Short mmCIF file of C-alpha atoms and ligand atoms in Angstrom, two decimals:
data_model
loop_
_atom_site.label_atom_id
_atom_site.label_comp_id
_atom_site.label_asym_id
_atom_site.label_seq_id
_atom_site.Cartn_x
_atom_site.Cartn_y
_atom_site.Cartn_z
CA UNK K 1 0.00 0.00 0.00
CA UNK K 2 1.41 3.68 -0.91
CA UNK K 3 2.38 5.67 1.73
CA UNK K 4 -0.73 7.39 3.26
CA UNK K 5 0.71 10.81 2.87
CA UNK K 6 -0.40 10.76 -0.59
CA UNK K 7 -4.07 10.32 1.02
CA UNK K 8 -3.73 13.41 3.35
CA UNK K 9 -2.79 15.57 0.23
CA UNK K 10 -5.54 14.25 -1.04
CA UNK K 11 -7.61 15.32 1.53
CA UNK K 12 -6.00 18.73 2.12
CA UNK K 13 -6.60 19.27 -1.59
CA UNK K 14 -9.93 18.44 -1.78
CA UNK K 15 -11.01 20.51 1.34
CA UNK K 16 -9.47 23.41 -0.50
CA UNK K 17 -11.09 23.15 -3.87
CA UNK K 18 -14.59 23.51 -1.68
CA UNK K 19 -16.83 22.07 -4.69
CA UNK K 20 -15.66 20.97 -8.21
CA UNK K 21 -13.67 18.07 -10.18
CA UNK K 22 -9.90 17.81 -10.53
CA UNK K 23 -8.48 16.23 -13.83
CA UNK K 24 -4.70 15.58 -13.69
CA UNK K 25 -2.82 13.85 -16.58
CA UNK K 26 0.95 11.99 -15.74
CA UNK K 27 3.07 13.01 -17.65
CA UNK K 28 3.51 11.67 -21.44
CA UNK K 29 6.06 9.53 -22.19
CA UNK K 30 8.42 11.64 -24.76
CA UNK K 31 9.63 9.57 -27.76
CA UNK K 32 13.45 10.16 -28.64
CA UNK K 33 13.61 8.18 -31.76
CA UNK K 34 11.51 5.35 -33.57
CA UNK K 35 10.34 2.95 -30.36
CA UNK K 36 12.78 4.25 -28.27
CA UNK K 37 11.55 6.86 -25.26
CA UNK K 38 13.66 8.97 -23.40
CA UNK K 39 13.92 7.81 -19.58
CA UNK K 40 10.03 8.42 -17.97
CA UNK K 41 9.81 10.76 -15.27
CA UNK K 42 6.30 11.34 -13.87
CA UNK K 43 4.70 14.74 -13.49
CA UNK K 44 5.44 16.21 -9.88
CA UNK K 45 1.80 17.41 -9.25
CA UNK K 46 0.56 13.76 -9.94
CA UNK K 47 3.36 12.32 -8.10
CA UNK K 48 2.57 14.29 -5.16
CA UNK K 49 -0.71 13.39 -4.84
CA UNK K 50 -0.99 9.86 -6.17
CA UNK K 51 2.74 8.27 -5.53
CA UNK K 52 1.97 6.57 -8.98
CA UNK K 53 4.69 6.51 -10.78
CA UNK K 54 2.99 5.34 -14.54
CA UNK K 55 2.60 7.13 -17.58
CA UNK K 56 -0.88 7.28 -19.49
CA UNK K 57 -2.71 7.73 -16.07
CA UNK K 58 -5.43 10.70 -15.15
CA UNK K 59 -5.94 10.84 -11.73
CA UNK K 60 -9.99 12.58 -10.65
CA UNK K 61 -11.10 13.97 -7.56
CA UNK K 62 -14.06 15.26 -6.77
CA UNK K 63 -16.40 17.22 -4.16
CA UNK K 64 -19.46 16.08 -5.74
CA UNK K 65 -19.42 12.56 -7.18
CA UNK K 66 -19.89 9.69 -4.12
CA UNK K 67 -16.25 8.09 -5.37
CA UNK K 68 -14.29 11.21 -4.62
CA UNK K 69 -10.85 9.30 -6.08
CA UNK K 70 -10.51 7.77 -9.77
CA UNK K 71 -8.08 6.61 -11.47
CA UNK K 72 -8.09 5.64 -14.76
CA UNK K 73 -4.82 3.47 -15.64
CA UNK K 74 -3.38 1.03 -17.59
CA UNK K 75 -4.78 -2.21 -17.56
CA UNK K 76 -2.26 -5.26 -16.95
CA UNK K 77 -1.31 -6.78 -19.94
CA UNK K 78 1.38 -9.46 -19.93
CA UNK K 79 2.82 -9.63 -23.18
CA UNK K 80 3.47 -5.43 -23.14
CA UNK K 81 4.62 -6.16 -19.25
CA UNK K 82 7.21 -8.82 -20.18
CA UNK K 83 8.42 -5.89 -22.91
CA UNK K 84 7.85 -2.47 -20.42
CA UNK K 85 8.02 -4.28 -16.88
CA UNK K 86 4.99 -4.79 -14.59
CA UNK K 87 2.05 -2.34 -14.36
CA UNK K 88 -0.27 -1.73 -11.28
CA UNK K 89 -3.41 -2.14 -13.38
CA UNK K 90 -6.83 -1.51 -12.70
CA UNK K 91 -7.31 -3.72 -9.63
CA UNK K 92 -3.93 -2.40 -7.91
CA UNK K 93 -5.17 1.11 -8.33
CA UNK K 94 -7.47 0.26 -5.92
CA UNK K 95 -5.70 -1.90 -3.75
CA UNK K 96 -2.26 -0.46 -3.96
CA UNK K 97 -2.97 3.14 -4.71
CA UNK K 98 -5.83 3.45 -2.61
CA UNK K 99 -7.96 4.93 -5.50
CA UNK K 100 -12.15 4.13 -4.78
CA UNK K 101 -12.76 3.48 -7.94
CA UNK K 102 -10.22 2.58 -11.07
CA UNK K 103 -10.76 2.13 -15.05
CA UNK K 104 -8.71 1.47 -18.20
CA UNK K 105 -7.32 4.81 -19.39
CA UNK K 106 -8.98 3.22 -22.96
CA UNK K 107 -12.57 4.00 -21.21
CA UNK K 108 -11.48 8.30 -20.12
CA UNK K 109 -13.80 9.32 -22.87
CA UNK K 110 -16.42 7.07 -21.79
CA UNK K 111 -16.28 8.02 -17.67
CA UNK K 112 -15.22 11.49 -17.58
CA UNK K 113 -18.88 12.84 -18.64
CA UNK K 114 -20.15 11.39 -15.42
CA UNK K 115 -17.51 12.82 -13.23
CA UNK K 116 -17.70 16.46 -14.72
CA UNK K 117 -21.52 15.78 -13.97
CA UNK K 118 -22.88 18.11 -11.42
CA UNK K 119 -19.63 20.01 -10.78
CA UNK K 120 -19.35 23.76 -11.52
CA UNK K 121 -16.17 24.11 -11.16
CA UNK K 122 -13.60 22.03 -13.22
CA UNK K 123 -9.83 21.98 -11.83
CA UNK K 124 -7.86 22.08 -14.78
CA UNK K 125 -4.64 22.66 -16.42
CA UNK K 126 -5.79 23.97 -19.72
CA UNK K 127 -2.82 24.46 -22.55
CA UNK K 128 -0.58 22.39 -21.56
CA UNK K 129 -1.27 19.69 -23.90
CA UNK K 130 -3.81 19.90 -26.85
CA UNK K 131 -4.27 16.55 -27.42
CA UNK K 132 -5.39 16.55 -23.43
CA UNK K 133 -7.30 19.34 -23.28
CA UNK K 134 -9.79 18.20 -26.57
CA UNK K 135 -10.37 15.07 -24.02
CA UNK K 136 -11.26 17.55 -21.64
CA UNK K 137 -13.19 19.52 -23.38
CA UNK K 138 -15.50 17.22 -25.09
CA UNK K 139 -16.44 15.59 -21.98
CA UNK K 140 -17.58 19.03 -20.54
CA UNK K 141 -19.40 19.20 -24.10
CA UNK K 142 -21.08 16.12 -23.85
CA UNK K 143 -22.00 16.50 -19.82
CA UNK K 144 -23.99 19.90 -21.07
CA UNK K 145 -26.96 18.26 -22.47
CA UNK K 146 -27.61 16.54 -19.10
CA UNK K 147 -28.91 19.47 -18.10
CA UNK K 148 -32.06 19.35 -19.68
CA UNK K 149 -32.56 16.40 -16.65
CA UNK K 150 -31.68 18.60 -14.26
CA UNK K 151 -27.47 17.90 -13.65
CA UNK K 152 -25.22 20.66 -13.99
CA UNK K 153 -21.90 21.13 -15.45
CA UNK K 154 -18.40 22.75 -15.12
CA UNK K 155 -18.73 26.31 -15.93
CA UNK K 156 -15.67 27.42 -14.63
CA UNK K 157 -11.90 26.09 -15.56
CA UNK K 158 -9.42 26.56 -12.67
CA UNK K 159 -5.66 26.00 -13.03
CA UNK K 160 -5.06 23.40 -10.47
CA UNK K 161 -1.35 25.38 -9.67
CA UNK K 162 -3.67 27.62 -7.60
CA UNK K 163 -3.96 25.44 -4.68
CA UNK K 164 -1.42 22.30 -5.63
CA UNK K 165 1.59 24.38 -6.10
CA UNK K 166 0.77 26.39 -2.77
CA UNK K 167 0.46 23.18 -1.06
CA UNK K 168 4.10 22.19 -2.56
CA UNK K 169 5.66 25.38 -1.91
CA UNK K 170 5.48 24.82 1.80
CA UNK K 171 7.50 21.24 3.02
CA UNK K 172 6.91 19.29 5.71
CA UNK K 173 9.37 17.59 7.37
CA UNK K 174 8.99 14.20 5.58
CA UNK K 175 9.55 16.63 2.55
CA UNK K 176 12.56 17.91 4.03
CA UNK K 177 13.83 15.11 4.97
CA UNK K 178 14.00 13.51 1.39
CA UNK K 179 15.33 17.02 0.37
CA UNK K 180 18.07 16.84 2.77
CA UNK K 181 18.73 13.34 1.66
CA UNK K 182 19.17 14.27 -2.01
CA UNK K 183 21.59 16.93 -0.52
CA UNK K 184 23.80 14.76 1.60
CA UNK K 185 24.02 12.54 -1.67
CA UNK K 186 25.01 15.68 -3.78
CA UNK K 187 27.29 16.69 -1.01
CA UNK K 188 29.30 13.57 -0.98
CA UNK K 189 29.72 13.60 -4.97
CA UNK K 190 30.91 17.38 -4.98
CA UNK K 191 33.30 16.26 -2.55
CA UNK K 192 34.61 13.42 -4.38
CA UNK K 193 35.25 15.83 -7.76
CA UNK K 194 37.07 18.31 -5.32
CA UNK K 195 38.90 14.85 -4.66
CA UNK K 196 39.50 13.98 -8.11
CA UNK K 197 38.98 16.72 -10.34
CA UNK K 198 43.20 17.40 -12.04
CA UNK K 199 44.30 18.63 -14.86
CA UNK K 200 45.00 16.55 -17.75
CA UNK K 201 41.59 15.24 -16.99
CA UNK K 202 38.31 15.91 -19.27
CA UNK K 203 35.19 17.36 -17.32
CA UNK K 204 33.03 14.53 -17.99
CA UNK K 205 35.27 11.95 -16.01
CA UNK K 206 34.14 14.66 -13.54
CA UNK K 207 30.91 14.27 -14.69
CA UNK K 208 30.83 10.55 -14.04
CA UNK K 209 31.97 10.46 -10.57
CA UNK K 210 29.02 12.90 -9.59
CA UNK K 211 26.68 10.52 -11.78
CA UNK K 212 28.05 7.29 -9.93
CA UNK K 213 27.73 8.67 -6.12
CA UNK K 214 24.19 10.08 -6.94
CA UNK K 215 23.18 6.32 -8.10
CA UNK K 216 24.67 4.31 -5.84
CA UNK K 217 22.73 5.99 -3.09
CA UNK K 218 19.91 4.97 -4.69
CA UNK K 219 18.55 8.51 -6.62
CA UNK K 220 16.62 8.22 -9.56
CA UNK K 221 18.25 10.54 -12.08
CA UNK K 222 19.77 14.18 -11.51
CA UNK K 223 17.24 16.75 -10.68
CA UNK K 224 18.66 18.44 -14.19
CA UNK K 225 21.38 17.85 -16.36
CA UNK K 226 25.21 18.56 -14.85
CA UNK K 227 27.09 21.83 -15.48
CA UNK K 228 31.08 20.67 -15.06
CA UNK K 229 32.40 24.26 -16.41
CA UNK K 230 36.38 24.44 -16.37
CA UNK K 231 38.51 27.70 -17.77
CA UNK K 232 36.28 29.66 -19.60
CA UNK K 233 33.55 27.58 -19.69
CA UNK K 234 32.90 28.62 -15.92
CA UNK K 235 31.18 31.69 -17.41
CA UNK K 236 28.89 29.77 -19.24
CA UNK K 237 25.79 29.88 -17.83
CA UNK K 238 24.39 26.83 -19.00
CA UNK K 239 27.30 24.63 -20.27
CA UNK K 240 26.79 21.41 -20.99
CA UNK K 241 28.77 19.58 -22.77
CA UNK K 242 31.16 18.59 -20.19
CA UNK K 243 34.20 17.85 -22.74
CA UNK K 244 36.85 20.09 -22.39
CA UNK K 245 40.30 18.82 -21.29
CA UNK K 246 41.46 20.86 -18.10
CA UNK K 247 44.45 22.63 -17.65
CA UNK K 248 46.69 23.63 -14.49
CA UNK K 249 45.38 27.27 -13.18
CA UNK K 250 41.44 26.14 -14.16
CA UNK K 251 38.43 26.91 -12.26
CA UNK K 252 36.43 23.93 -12.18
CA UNK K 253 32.59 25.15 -11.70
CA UNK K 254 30.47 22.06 -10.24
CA UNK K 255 26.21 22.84 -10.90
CA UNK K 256 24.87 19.06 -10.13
CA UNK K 257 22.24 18.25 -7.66
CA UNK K 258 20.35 14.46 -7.64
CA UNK K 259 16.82 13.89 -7.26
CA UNK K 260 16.08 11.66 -4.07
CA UNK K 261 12.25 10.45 -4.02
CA UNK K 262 10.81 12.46 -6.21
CA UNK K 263 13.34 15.97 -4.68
CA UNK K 264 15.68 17.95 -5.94
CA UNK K 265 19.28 19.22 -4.62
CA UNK K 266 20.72 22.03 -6.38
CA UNK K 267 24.01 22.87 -5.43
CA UNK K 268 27.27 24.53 -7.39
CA UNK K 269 30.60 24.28 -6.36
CA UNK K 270 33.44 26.20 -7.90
CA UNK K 271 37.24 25.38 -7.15
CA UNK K 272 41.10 25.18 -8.76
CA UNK K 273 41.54 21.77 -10.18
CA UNK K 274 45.49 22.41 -9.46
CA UNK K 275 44.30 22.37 -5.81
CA UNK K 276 45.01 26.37 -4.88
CA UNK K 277 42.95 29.45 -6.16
CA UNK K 278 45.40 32.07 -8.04
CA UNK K 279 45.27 35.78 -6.55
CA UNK K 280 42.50 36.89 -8.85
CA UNK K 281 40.82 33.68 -8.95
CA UNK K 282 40.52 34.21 -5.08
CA UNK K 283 39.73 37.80 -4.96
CA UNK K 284 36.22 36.83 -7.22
CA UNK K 285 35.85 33.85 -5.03
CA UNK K 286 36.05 36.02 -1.69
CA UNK K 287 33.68 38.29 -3.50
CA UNK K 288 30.85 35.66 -4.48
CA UNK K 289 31.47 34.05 -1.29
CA UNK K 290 30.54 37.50 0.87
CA UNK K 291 27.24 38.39 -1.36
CA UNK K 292 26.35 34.48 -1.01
CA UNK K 293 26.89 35.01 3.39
CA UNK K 294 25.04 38.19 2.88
CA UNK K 295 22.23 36.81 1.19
CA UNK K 296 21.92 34.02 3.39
CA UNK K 297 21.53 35.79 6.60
CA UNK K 298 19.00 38.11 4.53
CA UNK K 299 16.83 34.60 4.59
CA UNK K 300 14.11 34.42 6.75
CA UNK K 301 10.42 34.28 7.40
CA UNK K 302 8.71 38.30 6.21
CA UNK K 303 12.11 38.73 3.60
CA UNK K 304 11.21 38.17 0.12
CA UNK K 305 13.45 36.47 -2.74
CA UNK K 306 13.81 39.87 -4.13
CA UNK K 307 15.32 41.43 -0.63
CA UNK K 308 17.61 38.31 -0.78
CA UNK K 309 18.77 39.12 -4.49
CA UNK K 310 19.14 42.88 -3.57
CA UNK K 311 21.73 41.61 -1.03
CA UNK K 312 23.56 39.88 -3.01
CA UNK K 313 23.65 42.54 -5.63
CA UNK K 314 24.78 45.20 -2.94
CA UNK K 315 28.07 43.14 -2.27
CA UNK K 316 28.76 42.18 -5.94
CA UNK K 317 28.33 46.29 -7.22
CA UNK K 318 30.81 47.10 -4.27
CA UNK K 319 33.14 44.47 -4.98
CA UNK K 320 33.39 44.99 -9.14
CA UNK K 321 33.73 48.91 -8.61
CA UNK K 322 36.24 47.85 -5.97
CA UNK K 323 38.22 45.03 -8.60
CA UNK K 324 37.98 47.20 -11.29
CA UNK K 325 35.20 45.47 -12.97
CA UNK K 326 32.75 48.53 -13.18
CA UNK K 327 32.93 52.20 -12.57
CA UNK K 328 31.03 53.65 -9.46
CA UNK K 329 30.18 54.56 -7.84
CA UNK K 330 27.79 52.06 -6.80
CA UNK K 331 24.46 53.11 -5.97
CA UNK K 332 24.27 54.22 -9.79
CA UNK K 333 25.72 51.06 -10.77
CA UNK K 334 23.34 49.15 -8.70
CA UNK K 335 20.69 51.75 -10.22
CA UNK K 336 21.30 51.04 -14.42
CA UNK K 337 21.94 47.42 -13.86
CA UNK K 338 25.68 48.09 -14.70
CA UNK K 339 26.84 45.03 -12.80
CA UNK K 340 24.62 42.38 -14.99
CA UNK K 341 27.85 42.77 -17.28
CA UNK K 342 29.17 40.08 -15.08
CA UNK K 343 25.83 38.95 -12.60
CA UNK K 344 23.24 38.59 -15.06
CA UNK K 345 20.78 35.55 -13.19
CA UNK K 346 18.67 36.08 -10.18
CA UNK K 347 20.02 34.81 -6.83
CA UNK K 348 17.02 32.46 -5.51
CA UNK K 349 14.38 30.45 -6.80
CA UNK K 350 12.48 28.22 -4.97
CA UNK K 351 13.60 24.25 -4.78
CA UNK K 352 11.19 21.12 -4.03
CA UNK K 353 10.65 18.22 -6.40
CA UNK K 354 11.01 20.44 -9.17
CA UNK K 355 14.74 22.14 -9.34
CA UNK K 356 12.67 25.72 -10.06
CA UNK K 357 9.93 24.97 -7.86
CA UNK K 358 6.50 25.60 -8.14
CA UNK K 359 4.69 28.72 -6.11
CA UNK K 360 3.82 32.16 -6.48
CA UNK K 361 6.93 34.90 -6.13
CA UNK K 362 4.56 37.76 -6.66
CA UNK K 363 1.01 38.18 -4.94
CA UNK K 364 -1.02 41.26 -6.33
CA UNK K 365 2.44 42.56 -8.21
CA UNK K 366 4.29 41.98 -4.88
CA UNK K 367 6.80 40.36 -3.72
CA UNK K 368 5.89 37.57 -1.40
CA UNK K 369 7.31 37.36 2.19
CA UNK K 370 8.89 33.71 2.63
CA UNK K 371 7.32 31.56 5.41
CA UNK K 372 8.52 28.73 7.59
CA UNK K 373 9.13 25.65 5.59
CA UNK K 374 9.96 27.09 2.59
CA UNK K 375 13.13 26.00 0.45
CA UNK K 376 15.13 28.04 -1.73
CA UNK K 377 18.78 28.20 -3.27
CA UNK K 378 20.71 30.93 -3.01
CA UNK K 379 23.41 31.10 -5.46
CA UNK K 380 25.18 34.34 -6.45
CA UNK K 381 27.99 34.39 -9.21
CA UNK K 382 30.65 36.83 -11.16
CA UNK K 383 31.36 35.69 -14.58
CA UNK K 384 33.82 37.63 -16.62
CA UNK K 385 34.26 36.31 -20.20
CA UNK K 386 37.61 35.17 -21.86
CA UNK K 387 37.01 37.37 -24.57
CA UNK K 388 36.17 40.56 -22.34
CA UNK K 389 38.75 43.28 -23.18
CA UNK K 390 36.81 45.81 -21.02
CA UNK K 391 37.58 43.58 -17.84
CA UNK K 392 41.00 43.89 -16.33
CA UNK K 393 43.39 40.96 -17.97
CA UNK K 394 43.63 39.45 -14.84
CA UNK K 395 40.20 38.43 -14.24
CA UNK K 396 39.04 37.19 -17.80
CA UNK K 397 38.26 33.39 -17.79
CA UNK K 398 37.00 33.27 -14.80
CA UNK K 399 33.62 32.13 -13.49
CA UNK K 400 32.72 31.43 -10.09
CA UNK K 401 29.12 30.58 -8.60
CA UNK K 402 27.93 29.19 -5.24
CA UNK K 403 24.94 27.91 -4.89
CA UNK K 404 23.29 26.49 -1.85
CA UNK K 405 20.11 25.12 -0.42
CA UNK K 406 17.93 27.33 2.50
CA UNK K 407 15.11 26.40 4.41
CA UNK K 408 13.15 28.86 6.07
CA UNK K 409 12.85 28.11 9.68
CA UNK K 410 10.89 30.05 12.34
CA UNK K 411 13.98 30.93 13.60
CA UNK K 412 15.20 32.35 10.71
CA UNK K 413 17.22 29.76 8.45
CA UNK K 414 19.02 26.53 7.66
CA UNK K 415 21.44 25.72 5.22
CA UNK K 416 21.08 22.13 3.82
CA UNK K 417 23.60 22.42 2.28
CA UNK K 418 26.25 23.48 5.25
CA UNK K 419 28.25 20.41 5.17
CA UNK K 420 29.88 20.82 1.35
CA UNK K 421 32.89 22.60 1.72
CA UNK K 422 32.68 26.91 0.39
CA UNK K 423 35.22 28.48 2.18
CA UNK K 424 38.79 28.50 0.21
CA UNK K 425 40.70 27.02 2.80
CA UNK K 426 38.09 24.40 3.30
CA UNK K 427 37.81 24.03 -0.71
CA UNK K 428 41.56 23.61 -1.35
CA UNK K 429 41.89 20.89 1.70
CA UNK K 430 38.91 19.33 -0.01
CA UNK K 431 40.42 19.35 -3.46
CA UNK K 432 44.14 18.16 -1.48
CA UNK K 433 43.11 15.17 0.70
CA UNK K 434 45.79 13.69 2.54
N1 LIG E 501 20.90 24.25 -11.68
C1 LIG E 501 19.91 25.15 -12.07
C2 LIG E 501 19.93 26.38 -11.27
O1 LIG E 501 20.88 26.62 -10.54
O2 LIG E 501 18.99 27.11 -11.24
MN1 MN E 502 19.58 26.97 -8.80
MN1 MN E 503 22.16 25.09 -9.82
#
């Protein structure tokens, strides 16, 4: 039987939508050539509030109808299971998944007339997928008619995100803890590149060790796919292709978090894969390091992301008028955005199963104070390109971020995150071990 958290979501969810139907597709399996699919992950919202892990799957709940739960799934079939590997089927949706009632996905058309029935207000996630949606929408079509007998039907279309992702914006601690598991595992494999990481080496040998501690503790897959920057591709902001050979005097920049349970870790790392930052490789790294401490004590419950960014900001301006980087003085530089010449991303986002989580930032144009139980990263950076001849020599080619993972506390804050080396001297013994 599924763990009965899945129920109390449930439960919480319904409560919330007062009346109406919910409609939730998984998520599509994604063909990558011919009969071949690209690895299946499911949709978080279904995830979160079924546990089921199976494409072609549409999970209803409902105020109204005397079943509350459906699901309609795939039905077992032997010869496709001794090809894809075993399903749940229809009679384990009910015993395994806890769903009240359960029906081939074939028979969606069929069913979902009856559960739109008498429900004014559909929960929906319209535009996402076409092919979905016309489902959707001819069932509401065909449940209009019924009025003439005296039902009702949806006449409003709500996104779903309106209560789901507020419910996932908040964790609880079982939430947490999975979140500070995939952390622990991400820890331990940026530790191991510090270990490893020389030069002569190519980036994705770097790559692989992060990929091989992340799976032997059991995570799924990477919450998204592994930056391993060296030299000048440390000031790429999305690099990925991990093959450059890496040189004595490189920064190595390290984005890779795992997914643990269905949660993310997101977590960048930047350090000299000779072992020692150079003077100006330190000086940016000192830099990064005070906006990152700065925005981190800026965390807590009533600040908002955009407080935590402005923080950052402050100490980044100060520090490139200071290096050289831009002219002051540095409330105008802060003021025309002079310093996204070499901090162009924001600082936080939020972080749950999704690596940019789900939730509102803004509430009636906004910002919105962060509450207890909240996670976010916070993960300032400097990046000044090879080819910048504006930039003083000495600091071209080099890219640092540091990125780490925050949970809002009463208190004020906790870093998941605490344990993975960031300070130099603790970097450089980590990238050294005797
Ligand atoms: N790794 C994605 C990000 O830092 O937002
Ligand atoms: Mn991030
Ligand atoms: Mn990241």
């Amino acid at each position: 039987m599924v763990d009965p958290i899945f129920a109390q979501r449930r439960a919480v969810l319904l409560d919330a939508m007062g009346e109406g139907v919910l409609v939730l597709f998984a998520a599509g399996a994604a063909i990558r050539n011919n009969d071949v699919e690209h690895e299946y992950r499911q949709d978080s919202d279904f995830y979160y509030l079924t546990g089921f892990d199976e494409p072609e799957s549409v999970l209803v709940l409902s105020t109204v109808h005397a079943d509350r739960y459906a699901l309609f799934v795939r039905p077992r079939d032997p010869e496709r299971e001794t090809w894809d590997g075993a399903r749940v089927g229809v009679d384990g949706a009910v015993s395994e998944l806890g769903a009240k009632v359960a029906f081939p996905v074939s028979e969606l058309a069929a069913k979902l007339p009856d559960w739109l029935e008498n429900a004014e207000r559909l929960f929906y996630r319209i535009g996402r997928d076409r092919d979905e949606d016309e489902q959707v929408l001819r069932a509401i079509d065909r449940t209009r008619p019924r009025a003439r007998r005296g039902a009702t039907f949806p006449t409003q279309i709500i996104d779903p995100a309106t209560l789901v992702h507020e419910m996932r914006r908040k964790k609880t601690p079982a939430e947490i803890e999975l979140m500070a598991r995939a952390i622990d595992i991400t820890g331990e494999a940026h530790v191991a590149a510090m270990a490893v990481a020389r030069p002569g080496m190519y980036e994705y040998e770097v790559e692989a060790v992060l990929r091989n501690i992340f799976r032997k503790h059991g995570s799924e897959r990477p919450a998204y796919a592994p930056i391993v920057g060296s030299g000048p591709n440390a000031t790429v902001l999305h690099y990925h292709k991990n093959n450059r050979l890496m040189e004595e005097g490189d920064l190595l920049l390290i984005d890779a978090g795992t997914e643990f349970g269905y949660y993310a870790a997101d977590v960048t790392r930047t350090f000299p894969v000779g072992g020692k930052f150079t003077e100006p490789q330190r000086e940016i790294y000192d830099l990064v390091l005070a906006a990152q401490d700065a925005s981190i004590d800026a965390t807590r419950p009533g600040a908002t992301i955009e407080e935590i960014h402005a923080a950052s900001v402050k100490v980044l301006a100060e520090g490139m008028v200071t290096l050289g980087l831009i002219e002051g003085p540095v409330e105008e530089a802060i003021k025309d955005e002079r310093y996204k010449r070499y901090y162009m991303h924001k600082t936080s986002h939020y972080l749950g199963m999704d690596v940019h989580d789900v939730g509102r930032y803004f509430e009636r144009g906004k910002p919105r104070p962060l509450e207890p139980g909240v996670v976010i990263t916070v993960e300032p950076g400097l990046y000044v390109s090879a080819t910048d001849d504006q930039a003083p020599a000495r600091y071209r080619g080099i890219g640092v971020r540091i990125e780490d993972d925050v949970l809002v506390t009463a208190e004020g804050r906790r870093v998941l995150s605490d344990a993975i080396p960031r300070r130099t001297s603790d970097v450089e013994r980590a990238c050294r071990p005797s």
